[in-house]
Amino acid sequence: MTHRPFDHPTRTEAYAFVVVDDEGNAGGRVTPQEGVTISCSSTSPVARHIPSMVLPPSEVRDLNPDVDRIQVWVNINGGEYPLGVYAITTPTAHVRHGRRWREMQLHDLGVLLSGDDTLPEAFGVASGDRVTDAIEVLLDRAGVARRDVVATLQTAGNHLAWPPTVQPATPMRALTALAGLTFPWFDVDGVCQVGWLPYAGLAAPRYDFSLGKAAVVDVGDLSETDDRWGIPTEWRVRSKAQNGALISALYQLPSSHPMSSAARGGRRRQRDVPIPGLESTDDAKARARDAAQRETAVHRTRSFRARLIPTLEPHDVVTYVDGTPMLLDQWTVTCVPGALMDVTLRESLIEESSLS
């Protein structure tokens, strides 16, 4: 695992909030009057969220909430790291201590896909069209200029169509599920990413949360959550082929999994997962396993507090204290020098042989 300068046990931290345009060009700075918290989630369509930022009146007057965006930076031991680009989604004027302030809520640029904007016309994907080509068209229509979409040859098995006035997120969810991809998310630089759904063992870990490292400081607060109520044990994917034939496949949690039917007294709970546009039973098998991987309640989670790691991204695979590869589920950063971040990891399916 590569050593990074922010791993050093002795370090200095400073935060900056820069006003940028839609191409990332800086246009000045703002100075929030209270501590700013960034909440991040790998399973939310809008991964990063700032619940509250309060600015002084002089800075509010110079901001256009419909156009300006805020990029957050942290300087650690002289190295600068971005922590996301955010749109001002809810500006709120109010009075505090007899003076006029502006409080605002911000979300990352995922709001371009899952916000109020809708497609002005119908959108369709013809049989045989590449899924990633359709995703690129949707990103164009949503105004997403900076993006990195994984190359895949997956095509639609039959014609898919959506009416006008739907959010771009609606066809995007269907297309990414069809190809086994992540829903589009925006990285710390504000670039839209569409990649393969992560699995431990298939993606290399990007960070190691090991005991003795400078990153983990509150090991006494490690906790584990293991939901057991109403959790599926198997997923049935269904899709209609171009010739009208039904394509179907079943994924069952392997007997070694604590949520499997075998481990729960033989009880079976099946989840029905319709995914239009699949071309083969092999595709359906892979998508059924993806459905289990996306079902967060199936996987045990482990939470702890750590020093800020600015390079963490949604869908990262990391290693846990005992060396177990896990998925980064969610984390919270408080933009105050020396503050700890709260991290939650969740388990990943890894048994390739369990496809049936």
Short mmCIF file of C-alpha atoms in Angstrom, two decimals:
data_model
loop_
_atom_site.label_atom_id
_atom_site.label_comp_id
_atom_site.label_asym_id
_atom_site.label_seq_id
_atom_site.Cartn_x
_atom_site.Cartn_y
_atom_site.Cartn_z
CA MET A 1 0.00 0.00 0.00
CA THR A 2 1.51 3.35 -1.07
CA HIS A 3 2.46 5.70 1.76
CA ARG A 4 0.73 9.09 1.48
CA PRO A 5 1.78 12.35 3.13
CA PHE A 6 -1.53 12.65 4.99
CA ASP A 7 -0.73 9.36 6.79
CA HIS A 8 1.93 11.09 8.86
CA PRO A 9 0.99 11.16 12.59
CA THR A 10 2.03 14.82 12.93
CA ARG A 11 0.30 17.12 10.49
CA THR A 12 -1.37 20.49 9.95
CA GLU A 13 -4.76 21.01 8.30
CA ALA A 14 -6.51 24.03 6.78
CA TYR A 15 -9.73 24.25 4.74
CA ALA A 16 -10.66 26.56 1.85
CA PHE A 17 -13.99 27.16 0.10
CA VAL A 18 -13.55 28.36 -3.50
CA VAL A 19 -16.27 29.72 -5.81
CA VAL A 20 -16.02 28.05 -9.25
CA ASP A 21 -18.00 28.09 -12.48
CA ASP A 22 -19.41 25.04 -14.32
CA GLU A 23 -16.01 24.39 -15.91
CA GLY A 24 -14.15 24.46 -12.59
CA ASN A 25 -12.57 27.91 -13.01
CA ALA A 26 -12.02 29.65 -9.68
CA GLY A 27 -13.61 33.05 -9.07
CA GLY A 28 -12.91 33.87 -5.43
CA ARG A 29 -13.36 32.41 -1.95
CA VAL A 30 -16.02 32.36 0.74
CA THR A 31 -15.57 32.05 4.51
CA PRO A 32 -18.27 29.98 6.23
CA GLN A 33 -19.14 31.32 9.68
CA GLU A 34 -19.71 27.92 11.29
CA GLY A 35 -18.22 24.45 11.01
CA VAL A 36 -19.15 22.78 7.70
CA THR A 37 -19.88 19.05 7.54
CA ILE A 38 -19.64 16.96 4.37
CA SER A 39 -21.69 13.75 4.38
CA CYS A 40 -20.80 11.13 1.78
CA SER A 41 -22.59 7.93 0.74
CA SER A 42 -21.75 5.30 -1.86
CA THR A 43 -25.41 4.26 -2.17
CA SER A 44 -27.03 7.67 -2.62
CA PRO A 45 -27.68 9.02 -6.15
CA VAL A 46 -26.15 12.30 -4.92
CA ALA A 47 -23.08 11.06 -3.08
CA ARG A 48 -21.88 14.22 -1.29
CA HIS A 49 -24.00 16.64 0.70
CA ILE A 50 -23.35 19.72 2.87
CA PRO A 51 -26.41 20.16 5.14
CA SER A 52 -25.59 23.72 6.18
CA MET A 53 -23.17 26.51 5.26
CA VAL A 54 -23.58 30.00 6.72
CA LEU A 55 -21.89 32.96 4.99
CA PRO A 56 -21.57 36.62 6.02
CA PRO A 57 -23.85 39.15 4.23
CA SER A 58 -21.03 40.69 2.17
CA GLU A 59 -20.19 37.35 0.57
CA VAL A 60 -23.81 36.36 -0.01
CA ARG A 61 -24.43 39.43 -2.16
CA ASP A 62 -21.71 38.32 -4.60
CA LEU A 63 -23.05 34.77 -5.02
CA ASN A 64 -25.49 33.58 -7.68
CA PRO A 65 -26.97 30.32 -6.29
CA ASP A 66 -28.23 29.32 -9.73
CA VAL A 67 -24.79 29.46 -11.38
CA ASP A 68 -22.00 29.52 -8.79
CA ARG A 69 -20.63 26.36 -7.24
CA ILE A 70 -18.44 25.82 -4.21
CA GLN A 71 -15.34 23.62 -4.29
CA VAL A 72 -13.97 22.53 -0.91
CA TRP A 73 -10.22 22.03 -0.42
CA VAL A 74 -8.10 20.81 2.46
CA ASN A 75 -4.39 21.53 2.85
CA ILE A 76 -2.55 18.79 4.78
CA ASN A 77 1.14 19.34 5.47
CA GLY A 78 1.39 21.59 2.41
CA GLY A 79 -0.42 19.21 0.05
CA GLU A 80 -3.78 20.35 -1.36
CA TYR A 81 -6.66 17.89 -1.79
CA PRO A 82 -10.15 18.61 -3.21
CA LEU A 83 -13.20 17.42 -1.26
CA GLY A 84 -15.88 17.90 -3.91
CA VAL A 85 -17.67 20.48 -6.05
CA TYR A 86 -21.13 21.50 -4.82
CA ALA A 87 -24.19 23.23 -6.23
CA ILE A 88 -26.16 25.57 -3.96
CA THR A 89 -29.46 23.71 -3.77
CA THR A 90 -31.30 25.56 -0.97
CA PRO A 91 -30.33 29.17 -0.22
CA THR A 92 -32.16 30.46 2.88
CA ALA A 93 -32.16 34.05 4.12
CA HIS A 94 -32.67 34.49 7.88
CA VAL A 95 -31.75 36.77 10.77
CA ARG A 96 -29.24 35.74 13.41
CA HIS A 97 -28.31 37.99 16.36
CA GLY A 98 -29.85 41.00 14.67
CA ARG A 99 -27.80 40.69 11.49
CA ARG A 100 -28.68 39.35 8.06
CA TRP A 101 -27.00 36.05 7.16
CA ARG A 102 -27.44 33.54 4.43
CA GLU A 103 -27.60 29.84 5.19
CA MET A 104 -27.46 27.37 2.36
CA GLN A 105 -27.57 23.66 1.70
CA LEU A 106 -25.34 22.18 -0.99
CA HIS A 107 -25.18 18.90 -2.94
CA ASP A 108 -22.59 17.59 -5.36
CA LEU A 109 -23.30 17.75 -9.08
CA GLY A 110 -25.35 14.56 -8.95
CA VAL A 111 -28.29 16.97 -8.69
CA LEU A 112 -27.92 17.45 -12.46
CA LEU A 113 -29.31 13.91 -12.80
CA SER A 114 -31.50 13.51 -9.71
CA GLY A 115 -32.66 17.07 -9.10
CA ASP A 116 -35.60 19.06 -10.46
CA ASP A 117 -34.53 19.08 -14.12
CA THR A 118 -36.38 16.62 -16.37
CA LEU A 119 -35.93 15.37 -19.92
CA PRO A 120 -37.89 17.68 -22.27
CA GLU A 121 -38.54 14.88 -24.77
CA ALA A 122 -38.84 11.11 -24.85
CA PHE A 123 -35.66 9.07 -24.65
CA GLY A 124 -35.12 5.68 -26.24
CA VAL A 125 -32.44 3.03 -26.74
CA ALA A 126 -32.74 0.75 -29.76
CA SER A 127 -32.05 -2.97 -29.64
CA GLY A 128 -28.32 -3.52 -30.20
CA ASP A 129 -27.29 -0.02 -29.10
CA ARG A 130 -24.38 0.17 -26.66
CA VAL A 131 -25.50 1.02 -23.14
CA THR A 132 -22.59 3.39 -22.48
CA ASP A 133 -23.40 5.33 -25.68
CA ALA A 134 -26.91 5.92 -24.32
CA ILE A 135 -25.45 6.99 -20.95
CA GLU A 136 -23.22 9.51 -22.72
CA VAL A 137 -26.25 10.98 -24.51
CA LEU A 138 -28.11 11.33 -21.20
CA LEU A 139 -25.12 13.04 -19.60
CA ASP A 140 -25.03 15.48 -22.54
CA ARG A 141 -28.72 16.28 -22.09
CA ALA A 142 -28.21 16.81 -18.35
CA GLY A 143 -25.37 19.27 -18.98
CA VAL A 144 -22.59 17.07 -17.53
CA ALA A 145 -19.44 18.12 -19.40
CA ARG A 146 -16.66 16.58 -17.29
CA ARG A 147 -17.03 12.80 -17.12
CA ASP A 148 -15.29 9.45 -17.29
CA VAL A 149 -17.52 6.55 -18.42
CA VAL A 150 -16.06 3.04 -18.41
CA ALA A 151 -15.81 1.32 -21.80
CA THR A 152 -18.15 -1.65 -22.10
CA LEU A 153 -19.59 -3.53 -25.09
CA GLN A 154 -22.91 -4.30 -23.31
CA THR A 155 -25.85 -3.63 -25.63
CA ALA A 156 -29.60 -3.45 -25.11
CA GLY A 157 -31.36 -6.71 -25.95
CA ASN A 158 -34.57 -4.97 -26.96
CA HIS A 159 -35.96 -1.48 -27.42
CA LEU A 160 -36.13 0.63 -24.24
CA ALA A 161 -38.04 3.90 -23.97
CA TRP A 162 -38.95 6.55 -21.38
CA PRO A 163 -41.50 9.37 -21.73
CA PRO A 164 -40.65 13.08 -21.48
CA THR A 165 -40.62 14.85 -18.07
CA VAL A 166 -38.76 12.03 -16.27
CA GLN A 167 -35.55 12.82 -14.41
CA PRO A 168 -32.40 11.74 -16.26
CA ALA A 169 -31.81 9.49 -13.25
CA THR A 170 -34.73 7.23 -14.25
CA PRO A 171 -33.28 5.82 -17.51
CA MET A 172 -29.81 6.08 -15.99
CA ARG A 173 -30.73 3.64 -13.18
CA ALA A 174 -32.13 1.16 -15.68
CA LEU A 175 -29.12 1.39 -18.02
CA THR A 176 -26.47 1.08 -15.31
CA ALA A 177 -28.33 -1.89 -13.79
CA LEU A 178 -28.49 -3.49 -17.24
CA ALA A 179 -24.70 -3.25 -17.68
CA GLY A 180 -23.56 -3.90 -14.09
CA LEU A 181 -22.30 -0.34 -13.64
CA THR A 182 -22.43 2.17 -10.81
CA PHE A 183 -25.02 4.92 -10.98
CA PRO A 184 -23.16 8.09 -12.12
CA TRP A 185 -21.38 9.80 -9.23
CA PHE A 186 -19.09 12.82 -8.99
CA ASP A 187 -15.56 12.55 -7.63
CA VAL A 188 -13.67 15.06 -5.47
CA ASP A 189 -12.73 17.04 -8.60
CA GLY A 190 -16.35 17.30 -9.75
CA VAL A 191 -15.88 14.80 -12.61
CA CYS A 192 -18.78 12.40 -13.28
CA GLN A 193 -17.76 8.74 -12.95
CA VAL A 194 -19.55 5.65 -14.28
CA GLY A 195 -17.65 2.46 -13.50
CA TRP A 196 -18.06 -1.22 -12.80
CA LEU A 197 -20.02 -2.15 -9.69
CA PRO A 198 -17.25 -2.84 -7.13
CA TYR A 199 -16.59 -6.29 -5.65
CA ALA A 200 -13.89 -7.11 -3.13
CA GLY A 201 -11.30 -9.29 -4.86
CA LEU A 202 -12.05 -7.80 -8.28
CA ALA A 203 -11.06 -4.19 -7.46
CA ALA A 204 -7.76 -3.45 -5.73
CA PRO A 205 -8.09 -1.76 -2.29
CA ARG A 206 -7.34 1.96 -2.36
CA TYR A 207 -6.70 2.39 1.37
CA ASP A 208 -5.74 0.23 4.33
CA PHE A 209 -7.45 0.94 7.65
CA SER A 210 -4.98 -1.07 9.73
CA LEU A 211 -4.21 -0.91 13.42
CA GLY A 212 -1.04 1.03 14.06
CA LYS A 213 -1.53 3.29 11.04
CA ALA A 214 -1.83 7.02 11.66
CA ALA A 215 -5.28 7.05 10.02
CA VAL A 216 -7.21 5.02 12.60
CA VAL A 217 -7.25 6.68 15.99
CA ASP A 218 -10.44 5.63 17.76
CA VAL A 219 -10.22 1.84 17.62
CA GLY A 220 -12.01 1.52 20.94
CA ASP A 221 -15.16 2.75 19.23
CA LEU A 222 -15.30 0.07 16.52
CA SER A 223 -18.86 -1.20 16.06
CA GLU A 224 -20.57 -3.77 13.83
CA THR A 225 -24.18 -3.85 12.62
CA ASP A 226 -25.84 -6.98 11.29
CA ASP A 227 -29.49 -6.60 10.16
CA ARG A 228 -31.53 -9.81 10.12
CA TRP A 229 -35.16 -8.85 9.59
CA GLY A 230 -36.76 -9.22 6.16
CA ILE A 231 -33.45 -9.56 4.31
CA PRO A 232 -33.64 -11.53 1.01
CA THR A 233 -31.65 -14.73 0.60
CA GLU A 234 -31.99 -14.84 -3.20
CA TRP A 235 -32.68 -12.58 -6.16
CA ARG A 236 -34.61 -13.52 -9.30
CA VAL A 237 -33.83 -11.37 -12.35
CA ARG A 238 -36.37 -11.33 -15.16
CA SER A 239 -36.13 -9.79 -18.62
CA LYS A 240 -37.99 -10.19 -21.91
CA ALA A 241 -35.84 -10.85 -24.97
CA GLN A 242 -36.39 -9.24 -28.38
CA ASN A 243 -38.22 -12.36 -29.61
CA GLY A 244 -40.56 -12.29 -26.61
CA ALA A 245 -38.86 -15.14 -24.71
CA LEU A 246 -38.44 -14.71 -20.96
CA ILE A 247 -34.85 -14.55 -19.68
CA SER A 248 -34.53 -15.47 -16.02
CA ALA A 249 -31.76 -16.26 -13.54
CA LEU A 250 -31.50 -16.81 -9.79
CA TYR A 251 -28.71 -15.80 -7.43
CA GLN A 252 -28.66 -17.35 -3.96
CA LEU A 253 -26.38 -16.25 -1.17
CA PRO A 254 -23.75 -18.98 -0.67
CA SER A 255 -24.21 -21.17 2.42
CA SER A 256 -21.12 -19.59 4.00
CA HIS A 257 -22.82 -16.17 4.03
CA PRO A 258 -24.47 -15.30 7.40
CA MET A 259 -27.62 -14.09 5.59
CA SER A 260 -28.00 -17.23 3.45
CA SER A 261 -30.95 -19.57 3.62
CA ALA A 262 -28.72 -22.34 5.00
CA ALA A 263 -27.50 -20.09 7.81
CA ARG A 264 -31.04 -18.95 8.69
CA GLY A 265 -32.74 -22.28 9.28
CA GLY A 266 -33.66 -22.92 5.65
CA ARG A 267 -35.86 -19.84 5.31
CA ARG A 268 -35.98 -18.42 1.76
CA ARG A 269 -36.82 -14.83 0.91
CA GLN A 270 -36.74 -14.07 -2.79
CA ARG A 271 -36.49 -10.60 -4.30
CA ASP A 272 -37.98 -10.06 -7.77
CA VAL A 273 -35.68 -7.86 -9.91
CA PRO A 274 -37.04 -6.87 -13.35
CA ILE A 275 -34.24 -5.58 -15.62
CA PRO A 276 -35.43 -4.86 -19.16
CA GLY A 277 -33.07 -5.23 -22.09
CA LEU A 278 -30.95 -8.25 -21.09
CA GLU A 279 -29.71 -10.43 -23.95
CA SER A 280 -28.83 -13.77 -22.33
CA THR A 281 -29.15 -15.97 -19.27
CA ASP A 282 -25.48 -15.32 -18.49
CA ASP A 283 -26.21 -11.59 -18.37
CA ALA A 284 -29.16 -12.27 -16.06
CA LYS A 285 -26.98 -14.37 -13.73
CA ALA A 286 -24.45 -11.56 -13.39
CA ARG A 287 -27.17 -8.95 -12.82
CA ALA A 288 -28.83 -11.13 -10.14
CA ARG A 289 -25.55 -11.21 -8.25
CA ASP A 290 -25.26 -7.43 -8.70
CA ALA A 291 -28.71 -7.07 -7.14
CA ALA A 292 -27.47 -8.88 -4.03
CA GLN A 293 -24.36 -6.68 -3.96
CA ARG A 294 -26.47 -3.51 -4.20
CA GLU A 295 -28.76 -4.63 -1.33
CA THR A 296 -26.91 -2.92 1.50
CA ALA A 297 -28.83 -4.62 4.33
CA VAL A 298 -27.43 -8.01 3.29
CA HIS A 299 -23.92 -7.00 4.24
CA ARG A 300 -22.63 -6.42 7.74
CA THR A 301 -21.25 -2.94 8.37
CA ARG A 302 -18.35 -1.82 10.55
CA SER A 303 -17.99 1.75 11.81
CA PHE A 304 -15.18 3.69 13.45
CA ARG A 305 -13.58 7.13 13.64
CA ALA A 306 -10.41 8.05 11.80
CA ARG A 307 -8.26 10.99 10.84
CA LEU A 308 -9.32 12.65 7.60
CA ILE A 309 -8.37 10.77 4.43
CA PRO A 310 -9.10 13.27 1.64
CA THR A 311 -8.79 10.84 -1.28
CA LEU A 312 -11.68 8.51 -0.34
CA GLU A 313 -14.30 8.12 -3.08
CA PRO A 314 -17.70 6.39 -3.33
CA HIS A 315 -17.42 2.71 -4.29
CA ASP A 316 -13.84 2.40 -3.05
CA VAL A 317 -12.69 -1.03 -1.90
CA VAL A 318 -10.57 -0.68 1.26
CA THR A 319 -9.11 -3.08 3.80
CA TYR A 320 -10.40 -3.16 7.35
CA VAL A 321 -8.51 -3.50 10.65
CA ASP A 322 -8.15 -7.28 10.33
CA GLY A 323 -7.15 -7.08 6.64
CA THR A 324 -10.64 -7.91 5.31
CA PRO A 325 -11.43 -6.19 1.98
CA MET A 326 -14.66 -4.19 2.33
CA LEU A 327 -16.63 -1.52 0.47
CA LEU A 328 -16.60 2.10 1.57
CA ASP A 329 -20.25 2.69 2.49
CA GLN A 330 -20.47 6.16 4.00
CA TRP A 331 -18.35 8.74 5.80
CA THR A 332 -18.69 12.20 7.33
CA VAL A 333 -16.04 14.92 7.29
CA THR A 334 -16.17 17.95 9.61
CA CYS A 335 -14.16 20.79 8.06
CA VAL A 336 -12.36 21.75 11.25
CA PRO A 337 -8.60 21.21 11.63
CA GLY A 338 -7.89 18.07 13.62
CA ALA A 339 -11.50 16.81 13.60
CA LEU A 340 -12.04 13.07 13.13
CA MET A 341 -14.16 11.61 10.34
CA ASP A 342 -16.79 8.91 10.91
CA VAL A 343 -16.42 5.94 8.55
CA THR A 344 -18.73 3.01 7.82
CA LEU A 345 -17.61 0.05 5.70
CA ARG A 346 -19.77 -2.81 4.48
CA GLU A 347 -19.01 -6.33 3.40
CA SER A 348 -18.80 -7.39 -0.23
CA LEU A 349 -19.81 -10.57 -2.04
CA ILE A 350 -16.70 -12.36 -3.23
CA GLU A 351 -17.74 -15.98 -4.07
CA GLU A 352 -17.62 -16.20 -7.87
CA SER A 353 -18.63 -19.89 -7.81
CA SER A 354 -22.01 -19.10 -6.23
CA LEU A 355 -23.55 -17.96 -9.52
CA SER A 356 -26.28 -20.39 -10.56
#
